[in-house]
């Protein structure tokens, strides 16, 4: 059996763990630069505030103290996610992270009759040790466990834990009520095409002929049909395909035309992209750099250039990537524009172990390659142990315009000594 553990209102719950006065208060977490709502507490949902609502449209509610809007604090959320995973690993033989707030837990060898009680204990332990409430759905496949988790979260009678038998009446009743768009991996366009075939619910998709689904759609949807029948055929590795390109970009905290500040931003994005490149074991053949002015400011001159620079040879070395990015920036930068966004994309990726040089590529000296690999491995290791940015190429200027705007970010209580909670004895 496979369980899906989903943290309830994860971002809001992380904030409440150190700010108990927020319990029962409508809380929203904002996107980068405090742009729009990306996470909501149940109380905020009850007010009818949708995901993606611009923060400026809610300022009157903030001033009336009817809601609280917070800047996103990913360092805090990432640490809480790791703590939840640690607790789960104490009570289950295998835990697979699916996202920052969702983890699959294997219950191989557990007696099905005792799974519900075990999951209730697990749920209690997670909340006791981390302060994060979770819902748990258990079934024979990942797709069914996602639906079971949905039921555990939405139907109060389950009490936060739902265990589904693949052929049980509860499973049938649940699948008959679930719409196609709520099934894992079934998007809007697929829903429209399935509707044309007369398939409108999860139960009807479960009973569709798998081979026909494969012929008319894809092997991926065929696997979904089989998973709905309780036949496991989706593994986490199915989602680990290396990316064909790596993009790192972000809007600046405020408009800037300063070359030094923009260069710092491009340098940070380039380094982050190179780290991701090494993590997935790839090399890049080219680097694209782009800048954007604000299209919603017609009073300002508009200019959104981009440029690709080919690397001398396929590389994952941060120095080579940053050199190419700097060259591209020098060529596209124009001083009289105020830019709102910049980014770096690493293109034409190949596997590190399968690289094949073309006739025009310059082979790298073996000693030089070994030194590069050792230096990059050392930098990555130090940043893993001491935190991102502990070792970097160039130091960003504090308060530069490209830094994120996060006026309402809570302290990073669990990862920064200078922001650790203080207790006063009276």
Coordinates of C-alpha atoms in Angstrom, one line a residue:
X1 CA 0.0 0.0 0.0
X2 CA 1.1 3.6 -0.7
X3 CA 0.2 6.6 1.3
X4 CA 0.2 10.2 0.3
X5 CA 0.9 12.6 3.2
X6 CA -0.2 16.1 2.3
X7 CA 0.5 19.1 4.6
X8 CA -2.7 21.1 5.1
X9 CA -2.4 24.8 4.1
X10 CA 1.3 24.2 4.3
X11 CA 2.7 27.8 4.0
X12 CA 0.1 29.2 6.3
X13 CA 0.7 26.3 8.8
X14 CA 4.5 27.0 8.8
X15 CA 3.8 30.7 9.6
X16 CA 1.4 29.7 12.4
X17 CA 3.9 27.3 14.0
X18 CA 5.8 30.3 15.4
X19 CA 2.9 32.8 15.3
X20 CA 0.0 31.1 17.2
X21 CA -1.9 34.4 17.1
X22 CA -2.6 33.7 13.4
X23 CA -4.7 30.6 14.3
X24 CA -8.2 31.2 13.0
X25 CA -7.1 34.3 11.2
X26 CA -7.4 34.5 7.3
X27 CA -3.8 34.2 6.2
X28 CA -2.5 34.6 2.6
X29 CA 1.1 34.1 1.4
X30 CA 2.3 36.2 -1.5
X31 CA 4.4 35.4 -4.5
X32 CA 7.9 36.8 -5.1
X33 CA 8.0 40.6 -4.8
X34 CA 4.7 40.5 -2.9
X35 CA 2.8 40.3 -6.2
X36 CA -0.3 38.0 -5.7
X37 CA -1.7 35.4 -3.4
X38 CA -0.1 31.9 -3.9
X39 CA -1.3 30.1 -0.7
X40 CA -4.3 30.5 1.5
X41 CA -5.6 29.4 4.8
X42 CA -9.0 27.9 5.0
X43 CA -10.3 31.1 6.5
X44 CA -9.0 33.1 3.5
X45 CA -10.6 30.6 1.1
X46 CA -13.9 31.1 3.0
X47 CA -13.8 34.8 2.2
X48 CA -13.9 34.0 -1.5
X49 CA -10.3 35.2 -2.2
X50 CA -9.0 33.3 -5.2
X51 CA -5.4 32.1 -5.9
X52 CA -3.6 34.7 -8.0
X53 CA -5.5 37.7 -6.6
X54 CA -3.2 40.7 -6.8
X55 CA -2.0 41.9 -3.4
X56 CA -3.0 45.5 -4.1
X57 CA -6.6 44.5 -4.5
X58 CA -6.6 43.2 -0.9
X59 CA -5.0 46.2 0.9
X60 CA -8.3 47.5 2.2
X61 CA -8.9 44.2 4.0
X62 CA -5.4 44.3 5.4
X63 CA -5.9 47.9 6.7
X64 CA -9.2 46.8 8.3
X65 CA -7.2 43.9 9.9
X66 CA -9.6 41.4 8.5
X67 CA -6.9 39.4 6.8
X68 CA -3.1 39.0 7.1
X69 CA -0.8 38.9 4.0
X70 CA 2.7 37.6 4.4
X71 CA 5.7 37.6 2.0
X72 CA 6.8 34.1 1.1
X73 CA 9.5 32.6 3.3
X74 CA 10.8 29.6 1.3
X75 CA 13.7 29.1 3.6
X76 CA 11.3 28.5 6.5
X77 CA 9.0 26.3 4.4
X78 CA 11.8 24.2 3.1
X79 CA 13.1 23.5 6.6
X80 CA 9.6 22.5 7.9
X81 CA 9.3 20.2 4.9
X82 CA 12.5 18.5 5.8
X83 CA 11.3 18.1 9.5
X84 CA 8.0 16.6 8.4
X85 CA 10.0 14.1 6.2
X86 CA 12.2 13.2 9.1
X87 CA 9.2 12.4 11.3
X88 CA 7.7 10.2 8.6
X89 CA 10.9 8.3 8.1
X90 CA 10.8 7.2 11.7
X91 CA 7.4 5.5 11.2
X92 CA 7.6 4.2 7.6
X93 CA 10.3 2.2 5.8
X94 CA 10.4 4.4 2.7
X95 CA 9.5 8.0 2.1
X96 CA 9.6 9.7 -1.3
X97 CA 9.3 13.4 -1.6
X98 CA 6.8 14.5 -4.3
X99 CA 6.8 18.3 -3.6
X100 CA 7.5 20.6 -0.8
X101 CA 4.3 19.7 1.0
X102 CA 3.5 16.2 -0.3
X103 CA 5.3 12.9 0.3
X104 CA 4.6 9.3 -0.7
X105 CA 5.0 6.8 2.1
X106 CA 5.4 3.1 1.4
X107 CA 3.5 0.8 3.8
X108 CA 4.8 -2.5 2.4
X109 CA 4.4 -5.3 4.9
X110 CA 1.8 -3.5 7.0
X111 CA -1.4 -5.3 7.9
X112 CA -4.1 -3.5 6.0
X113 CA -6.5 -3.9 8.9
X114 CA -4.3 -1.8 11.1
X115 CA -3.3 0.8 8.6
X116 CA -6.0 3.3 9.6
X117 CA -4.9 3.3 13.2
X118 CA -1.2 3.5 12.2
X119 CA -1.9 6.5 10.0
X120 CA -3.8 8.3 12.7
X121 CA -0.8 7.8 15.0
X122 CA 1.5 9.0 12.3
X123 CA -0.7 12.1 11.7
X124 CA -0.6 12.9 15.4
X125 CA 3.1 12.5 15.6
X126 CA 3.8 14.8 12.7
X127 CA 1.7 17.6 14.2
X128 CA 3.1 17.0 17.6
X129 CA 6.8 17.3 16.5
X130 CA 6.4 19.9 13.8
X131 CA 3.2 21.8 14.4
X132 CA 2.1 21.0 10.8
X133 CA -1.3 19.3 10.3
X134 CA -1.4 16.7 7.6
X135 CA -3.9 14.5 5.8
X136 CA -3.1 11.0 4.7
X137 CA -4.6 9.0 1.9
X138 CA -3.7 5.3 1.5
X139 CA -4.4 3.0 -1.5
X140 CA -2.8 0.4 -3.7
X141 CA -1.5 2.9 -6.3
X142 CA -0.3 6.5 -6.3
X143 CA -3.2 7.8 -8.3
X144 CA -5.7 6.2 -5.9
X145 CA -3.8 7.5 -2.9
X146 CA -4.0 11.0 -4.3
X147 CA -7.8 10.6 -4.5
X148 CA -7.9 9.1 -1.0
X149 CA -5.9 12.0 0.3
X150 CA -8.4 14.4 -1.3
X151 CA -11.2 12.6 0.5
X152 CA -9.3 12.7 3.8
X153 CA -9.0 16.4 3.5
X154 CA -12.4 17.3 2.2
X155 CA -14.7 14.8 4.0
X156 CA -14.8 15.4 7.8
X157 CA -16.0 11.9 8.5
X158 CA -12.6 10.5 7.6
X159 CA -10.9 12.5 10.3
X160 CA -7.8 13.3 8.1
X161 CA -7.1 9.6 7.2
X162 CA -8.6 7.7 4.3
X163 CA -7.6 4.1 3.4
X164 CA -9.1 2.8 0.2
X165 CA -9.5 -0.8 -0.9
X166 CA -9.2 -1.0 -4.7
X167 CA -12.5 -2.9 -5.1
X168 CA -14.3 -1.7 -2.0
X169 CA -17.7 0.1 -2.1
X170 CA -16.1 3.3 -0.7
X171 CA -13.7 3.4 -3.6
X172 CA -16.5 3.0 -6.1
X173 CA -18.6 5.7 -4.5
X174 CA -15.6 8.1 -4.4
X175 CA -14.7 7.5 -8.0
X176 CA -18.2 8.1 -9.1
X177 CA -18.2 11.5 -7.4
X178 CA -14.8 12.7 -8.6
X179 CA -14.6 14.7 -11.8
X180 CA -12.0 14.0 -14.4
X181 CA -10.1 17.2 -13.8
X182 CA -9.4 16.2 -10.2
X183 CA -7.5 13.1 -11.2
X184 CA -3.7 13.3 -11.0
X185 CA -2.2 14.0 -14.4
X186 CA -5.5 14.7 -16.2
X187 CA -5.6 18.3 -17.5
X188 CA -8.3 20.5 -19.0
X189 CA -7.7 19.5 -22.6
X190 CA -7.8 15.8 -21.8
X191 CA -11.0 16.4 -19.9
X192 CA -12.6 18.0 -23.0
X193 CA -11.5 15.1 -25.2
X194 CA -12.6 12.5 -22.7
X195 CA -16.0 14.2 -22.4
X196 CA -16.4 13.8 -26.2
X197 CA -16.1 10.0 -25.6
X198 CA -18.8 10.2 -23.0
X199 CA -16.3 9.8 -20.1
X200 CA -17.1 12.3 -17.3
X201 CA -16.1 10.8 -14.0
X202 CA -13.2 8.9 -12.5
X203 CA -15.3 5.8 -12.3
X204 CA -16.1 5.9 -16.0
X205 CA -12.4 6.4 -16.9
X206 CA -11.5 3.5 -14.7
X207 CA -13.9 1.3 -16.7
X208 CA -12.7 2.5 -20.1
X209 CA -10.7 0.0 -22.2
X210 CA -7.0 0.7 -21.6
X211 CA -5.8 -0.2 -25.1
X212 CA -8.4 2.1 -26.7
X213 CA -7.3 4.9 -24.3
X214 CA -3.7 4.2 -25.3
X215 CA -4.5 4.4 -29.0
X216 CA -6.5 7.6 -28.8
X217 CA -4.5 9.4 -26.1
X218 CA -1.2 8.1 -24.7
X219 CA 0.5 5.4 -22.7
X220 CA 0.5 7.9 -19.8
X221 CA -3.3 8.0 -19.7
X222 CA -3.5 4.2 -20.1
X223 CA -1.4 4.0 -16.9
X224 CA -3.8 6.3 -15.2
X225 CA -6.7 4.0 -16.1
X226 CA -4.8 1.0 -14.7
X227 CA -3.9 2.9 -11.5
X228 CA -7.5 3.7 -11.0
X229 CA -8.2 -0.1 -11.2
X230 CA -5.6 -0.6 -8.4
X231 CA -2.8 -1.8 -10.6
X232 CA 0.5 0.0 -9.8
X233 CA 2.3 1.2 -12.9
X234 CA 3.5 4.8 -12.0
X235 CA 6.8 5.2 -10.2
X236 CA 8.4 8.3 -8.8
X237 CA 11.3 7.8 -11.3
X238 CA 8.7 8.5 -14.1
X239 CA 8.9 12.2 -13.0
X240 CA 12.7 12.4 -12.9
X241 CA 13.4 12.9 -16.6
X242 CA 16.2 15.3 -17.0
X243 CA 15.0 18.7 -18.2
X244 CA 16.0 19.8 -21.7
X245 CA 16.6 23.4 -20.7
X246 CA 17.1 25.1 -17.4
X247 CA 15.7 28.6 -16.8
X248 CA 16.5 30.8 -13.8
X249 CA 14.8 34.2 -13.7
X250 CA 12.9 36.5 -11.4
X251 CA 11.4 39.9 -11.4
X252 CA 13.5 42.6 -9.8
X253 CA 12.3 44.1 -6.5
X254 CA 12.0 47.5 -8.4
X255 CA 12.8 48.8 -11.8
X256 CA 16.5 49.4 -12.5
X257 CA 18.7 50.5 -15.3
X258 CA 22.0 50.2 -13.4
X259 CA 24.3 47.9 -15.3
X260 CA 26.1 46.8 -12.1
X261 CA 22.9 45.7 -10.4
X262 CA 21.6 43.9 -13.5
X263 CA 25.0 42.2 -13.9
X264 CA 24.7 41.0 -10.3
X265 CA 21.2 39.6 -10.9
X266 CA 22.4 37.7 -14.1
X267 CA 25.4 36.4 -12.2
X268 CA 23.1 35.0 -9.4
X269 CA 20.8 33.4 -11.9
X270 CA 23.7 31.9 -13.9
X271 CA 25.2 30.4 -10.8
X272 CA 21.9 28.9 -9.7
X273 CA 21.3 27.5 -13.2
X274 CA 24.8 25.9 -13.2
X275 CA 24.0 24.2 -9.8
X276 CA 20.8 22.8 -11.2
X277 CA 22.7 21.6 -14.3
X278 CA 25.2 19.7 -12.1
X279 CA 22.5 18.2 -10.0
X280 CA 20.9 16.6 -12.9
X281 CA 24.2 15.5 -14.4
X282 CA 24.0 17.5 -17.6
X283 CA 26.2 19.9 -19.6
X284 CA 25.0 23.0 -21.5
X285 CA 26.2 23.9 -25.0
X286 CA 24.8 27.5 -24.9
X287 CA 23.6 30.2 -22.6
X288 CA 20.7 32.6 -23.2
X289 CA 20.4 35.9 -21.4
X290 CA 17.3 38.0 -21.5
X291 CA 16.0 41.3 -20.1
X292 CA 12.5 42.7 -19.9
X293 CA 11.1 46.2 -19.3
X294 CA 7.6 46.6 -17.8
X295 CA 5.0 46.2 -20.6
X296 CA 2.4 47.7 -18.2
X297 CA 4.3 51.0 -18.1
X298 CA 3.6 52.6 -21.4
X299 CA 5.1 55.8 -20.1
X300 CA 8.5 54.1 -20.1
X301 CA 10.6 53.1 -23.1
X302 CA 10.2 49.4 -23.9
X303 CA 13.1 47.1 -24.7
X304 CA 13.1 43.3 -24.1
X305 CA 16.2 41.8 -25.7
X306 CA 17.7 38.4 -25.5
X307 CA 20.9 36.8 -26.8
X308 CA 22.4 33.3 -27.0
X309 CA 26.1 32.7 -26.6
X310 CA 27.5 29.3 -27.5
X311 CA 30.0 27.9 -25.0
X312 CA 33.5 26.9 -26.2
X313 CA 32.6 23.3 -25.3
X314 CA 29.7 21.7 -23.4
X315 CA 30.2 22.6 -19.7
X316 CA 28.7 22.7 -16.2
X317 CA 31.4 24.9 -14.9
X318 CA 29.9 28.0 -13.3
X319 CA 32.8 30.1 -14.4
X320 CA 32.3 29.3 -18.1
X321 CA 28.6 29.8 -17.9
X322 CA 29.0 33.2 -16.1
X323 CA 31.6 34.3 -18.6
X324 CA 29.2 33.6 -21.5
X325 CA 26.3 35.3 -19.6
X326 CA 28.4 38.4 -19.0
X327 CA 29.2 38.5 -22.7
X328 CA 25.6 38.3 -23.7
X329 CA 24.6 41.0 -21.2
X330 CA 27.2 43.4 -22.4
X331 CA 25.9 43.1 -25.9
X332 CA 22.2 43.5 -25.1
X333 CA 22.3 46.1 -22.3
X334 CA 21.2 49.6 -23.2
X335 CA 21.6 52.3 -20.5
X336 CA 18.4 54.3 -21.0
X337 CA 15.9 51.6 -20.1
X338 CA 14.4 50.6 -16.8
X339 CA 14.3 46.8 -16.6
X340 CA 11.9 44.8 -14.4
X341 CA 13.2 41.3 -15.0
X342 CA 16.3 39.4 -16.2
X343 CA 17.2 35.7 -16.5
X344 CA 19.5 33.0 -17.8
X345 CA 18.5 29.9 -19.7
X346 CA 20.9 27.0 -20.2
X347 CA 20.2 25.4 -23.6
X348 CA 21.0 22.3 -25.7
X349 CA 21.7 20.1 -22.6
X350 CA 23.4 16.7 -22.9
X351 CA 24.2 14.1 -20.3
X352 CA 27.6 14.5 -18.7
X353 CA 28.4 10.8 -19.2
X354 CA 27.4 10.7 -22.9
X355 CA 28.9 13.9 -24.3
X356 CA 30.2 13.7 -27.8
X357 CA 32.3 16.5 -29.2
X358 CA 31.6 17.7 -32.7
X359 CA 34.4 18.5 -35.1
X360 CA 34.2 22.2 -34.2
X361 CA 34.3 21.7 -30.4
X362 CA 37.6 22.2 -28.6
X363 CA 38.5 19.2 -26.4
X364 CA 39.3 20.1 -22.8
X365 CA 42.6 19.2 -21.2
X366 CA 42.2 16.2 -18.8
X367 CA 43.9 18.1 -15.9
X368 CA 41.9 21.2 -16.5
X369 CA 38.7 19.1 -16.6
X370 CA 39.6 17.4 -13.4
X371 CA 40.3 20.7 -11.6
X372 CA 37.0 22.1 -12.8
X373 CA 35.1 19.1 -11.6
X374 CA 36.8 19.2 -8.2
X375 CA 36.2 22.9 -7.8
X376 CA 32.5 22.7 -8.7
X377 CA 32.0 19.7 -6.5
X378 CA 33.6 21.5 -3.5
X379 CA 31.5 24.6 -4.0
X380 CA 28.3 22.5 -4.2
X381 CA 29.2 20.5 -1.1
X382 CA 30.0 23.6 0.9
X383 CA 26.7 25.2 -0.2
X384 CA 24.8 22.1 0.7
X385 CA 26.3 22.0 4.2
X386 CA 26.4 25.7 5.0
X387 CA 23.5 27.0 3.0
X388 CA 23.0 28.3 -0.5
X389 CA 25.3 31.2 -1.3
X390 CA 27.9 30.3 1.4
X391 CA 30.4 30.1 -1.5
X392 CA 29.7 32.0 -4.7
X393 CA 31.4 33.8 -7.5
X394 CA 30.9 37.5 -6.7
X395 CA 29.1 39.0 -3.7
X396 CA 25.7 40.6 -4.2
X397 CA 25.3 44.2 -3.0
X398 CA 22.9 44.4 0.0
X399 CA 19.8 46.4 -0.9
X400 CA 20.3 46.3 -4.7
X401 CA 17.2 46.9 -6.8
X402 CA 17.1 43.4 -8.1
X403 CA 16.7 41.8 -4.7
X404 CA 13.2 40.5 -4.0
X405 CA 10.7 42.8 -2.4
X406 CA 9.4 41.0 0.7
X407 CA 8.1 43.7 3.1
X408 CA 6.1 41.2 5.2
X409 CA 8.4 38.2 5.5
X410 CA 8.4 36.5 8.8
X411 CA 11.8 35.7 10.4
X412 CA 13.5 32.5 9.3
X413 CA 13.3 31.1 12.8
X414 CA 14.8 27.7 12.2
X415 CA 17.7 28.4 9.9
X416 CA 19.2 31.8 10.9
X417 CA 20.9 32.3 14.2
X418 CA 20.2 36.1 14.1
X419 CA 16.5 35.4 13.6
X420 CA 16.0 32.7 16.2
X421 CA 13.0 33.3 18.4
X422 CA 13.7 35.1 21.7
X423 CA 12.0 34.1 24.9
X424 CA 11.6 36.7 27.7
X425 CA 11.3 35.4 31.3
X426 CA 9.1 37.6 33.5

